[in-house]
Amino acid sequence: TACLRLRGGQACTLKLPAPKPAWATRQTPPGVVTAIDDLLNAHPIDEIAAILNSRGLTSGEERPYTRLMVDRVIRGYQLRPRRDRLRDAGLLTITEMATALGVSKTTVKDWYHAGIVSGQRYNHKGEVLYQPPGPNPPALHQGRRHEALRPA
């Protein structure tokens, strides 16, 4: 409450609601947290920031989202990381994929970039989790180019 004395001796009492604490004004809106949780199923963090910005969503401080801000929301609200979600879906690490195919990790990376094996990027560093090899996995063919190895 605030008591005011106006010109002429008139007194007035104002009752104003208490202002929000600073942390509450900066808090991430609940709709954005839900959107981030949904987008984690299909996109890495840097793409999520770009999608949120393209939708016109902003942080509690009315700033556009960055990769670090999205990462902080994921940790702060204890959302399940993208890597864990992909691992639960059965995707393999590069070491597991190399062991399953009987090749080196470098060969797995080369085959991924050539489109021979498929996978999903799970972070901004370009790290990938790979789809398990099916009943007809690729094999080493020394002396042949990758274009000849691509599945039809």
Coordinates of C-alpha atoms in Angstrom, one line a residue:
T1 CA 0.0 0.0 0.0
A2 CA 1.0 3.6 -0.6
C3 CA -0.4 6.7 1.1
L4 CA -0.4 9.8 -1.1
R5 CA -1.1 13.4 -0.1
L6 CA -2.4 15.4 -3.1
R7 CA -2.4 19.1 -3.5
G8 CA -5.1 20.7 -1.4
G9 CA -4.6 18.4 1.5
Q10 CA -6.5 15.4 0.1
A11 CA -5.1 12.0 1.2
C12 CA -5.3 8.9 -0.9
T13 CA -4.3 5.3 -0.2
L14 CA -3.3 3.1 -3.1
K15 CA -3.2 -0.7 -2.8
L16 CA -1.0 -2.3 -5.5
P17 CA -0.2 -5.9 -6.0
A18 CA 3.2 -7.0 -4.9
P19 CA 5.7 -7.2 -7.8
K20 CA 6.9 -10.6 -8.9
P21 CA 10.3 -11.7 -7.7
A22 CA 13.2 -11.4 -10.2
W23 CA 13.4 -15.1 -10.7
A24 CA 9.8 -15.4 -11.6
T25 CA 10.1 -12.7 -14.3
R26 CA 13.0 -14.6 -15.9
Q27 CA 11.4 -18.0 -15.7
T28 CA 11.0 -19.9 -18.9
P29 CA 7.3 -20.0 -20.0
P30 CA 5.7 -23.5 -19.5
G31 CA 4.7 -23.7 -23.1
V32 CA 8.4 -23.4 -24.2
V33 CA 9.5 -26.1 -21.8
T34 CA 6.8 -28.4 -23.3
A35 CA 7.9 -27.5 -26.9
I36 CA 11.5 -28.2 -26.1
D37 CA 10.6 -31.6 -24.6
D38 CA 8.6 -32.5 -27.7
L39 CA 11.3 -31.3 -30.1
L40 CA 14.0 -33.3 -28.3
N41 CA 12.6 -36.4 -29.9
A42 CA 13.5 -35.3 -33.4
H43 CA 16.1 -32.5 -33.2
P44 CA 19.4 -31.7 -31.6
I45 CA 19.7 -28.6 -29.3
D46 CA 21.0 -26.2 -31.9
E47 CA 18.1 -26.9 -34.3
I48 CA 15.6 -26.6 -31.4
A49 CA 16.9 -23.1 -30.7
A50 CA 16.4 -22.2 -34.3
I51 CA 12.9 -23.7 -34.4
L52 CA 11.9 -21.8 -31.2
N53 CA 13.1 -18.6 -32.7
S54 CA 11.3 -19.2 -36.0
R55 CA 8.1 -19.7 -34.0
G56 CA 8.6 -16.3 -32.3
L57 CA 9.1 -17.8 -28.8
T58 CA 11.3 -15.9 -26.5
S59 CA 12.9 -16.6 -23.1
G60 CA 11.5 -15.1 -19.8
E61 CA 13.7 -12.1 -20.5
E62 CA 12.2 -11.6 -24.0
R63 CA 15.5 -12.7 -25.7
P64 CA 15.8 -15.2 -28.6
Y65 CA 16.9 -18.7 -27.7
T66 CA 20.5 -19.9 -28.2
R67 CA 21.9 -23.4 -27.9
L68 CA 23.2 -22.7 -24.4
M69 CA 19.8 -21.4 -23.2
V70 CA 18.0 -24.5 -24.5
D71 CA 20.7 -26.7 -22.9
R72 CA 20.1 -24.9 -19.6
V73 CA 16.4 -25.4 -19.8
I74 CA 16.9 -29.1 -20.5
R75 CA 19.1 -29.4 -17.4
G76 CA 17.1 -27.1 -15.2
Y77 CA 13.8 -28.8 -15.8
Q78 CA 15.4 -32.3 -15.8
L79 CA 14.2 -33.2 -19.3
R80 CA 15.5 -36.4 -20.8
P81 CA 18.5 -35.7 -23.1
R82 CA 18.3 -36.5 -26.8
R83 CA 21.2 -39.0 -26.6
D84 CA 19.3 -41.0 -23.9
R85 CA 16.1 -40.9 -26.0
L86 CA 17.9 -42.2 -29.1
R87 CA 19.7 -44.9 -27.1
D88 CA 16.4 -46.1 -25.6
A89 CA 15.1 -46.3 -29.2
G90 CA 17.9 -48.8 -30.0
L91 CA 20.4 -46.6 -31.8
L92 CA 24.1 -47.6 -31.5
T93 CA 27.2 -45.7 -30.6
I94 CA 30.0 -45.6 -33.1
T95 CA 32.0 -48.2 -31.2
E96 CA 29.0 -50.6 -31.0
M97 CA 28.4 -50.0 -34.8
A98 CA 32.0 -50.6 -35.7
T99 CA 32.0 -53.9 -33.7
A100 CA 28.7 -55.0 -35.2
L101 CA 30.0 -54.4 -38.7
G102 CA 33.6 -55.6 -38.1
V103 CA 35.1 -52.4 -39.3
S104 CA 36.9 -49.4 -37.7
K105 CA 35.2 -46.3 -36.3
T106 CA 36.7 -44.2 -39.2
T107 CA 35.0 -46.5 -41.7
V108 CA 31.7 -46.2 -39.9
K109 CA 32.0 -42.3 -40.1
D110 CA 33.0 -42.5 -43.8
W111 CA 30.0 -44.8 -44.5
Y112 CA 27.7 -42.4 -42.7
H113 CA 28.9 -39.4 -44.7
A114 CA 28.6 -41.5 -47.9
G115 CA 25.0 -42.6 -47.0
I116 CA 25.8 -46.3 -46.6
V117 CA 24.8 -46.4 -42.9
S118 CA 22.2 -44.2 -41.4
G119 CA 22.0 -42.4 -38.0
Q120 CA 20.9 -39.4 -36.2
R121 CA 22.9 -36.4 -35.0
Y122 CA 22.3 -35.9 -31.3
N123 CA 24.3 -32.8 -30.4
H124 CA 25.9 -29.6 -31.9
K125 CA 29.3 -31.3 -32.3
G126 CA 28.0 -33.6 -35.0
E127 CA 28.1 -36.8 -32.9
V128 CA 25.9 -39.5 -34.3
L129 CA 24.1 -42.5 -33.0
Y130 CA 23.6 -45.2 -35.7
Q131 CA 20.7 -47.3 -36.8
P132 CA 21.5 -51.0 -36.1
P133 CA 22.6 -52.9 -39.2
G134 CA 19.8 -54.9 -40.7
P135 CA 19.9 -58.4 -42.1
N136 CA 22.0 -57.2 -45.1
P137 CA 24.8 -55.1 -43.5
P138 CA 27.4 -53.3 -45.6
A139 CA 30.8 -55.0 -46.0
L140 CA 34.2 -53.7 -46.8
H141 CA 35.0 -53.7 -50.5
Q142 CA 38.6 -52.5 -50.9
G143 CA 39.3 -50.7 -54.1
R144 CA 35.7 -49.8 -54.8
R145 CA 34.3 -46.3 -54.5
H146 CA 31.5 -45.5 -52.0
E147 CA 29.1 -44.6 -54.9
A148 CA 29.1 -48.2 -55.9
L149 CA 28.3 -49.3 -52.4
R150 CA 25.2 -47.2 -51.8
P151 CA 22.1 -49.2 -51.2
A152 CA 19.5 -49.1 -54.0

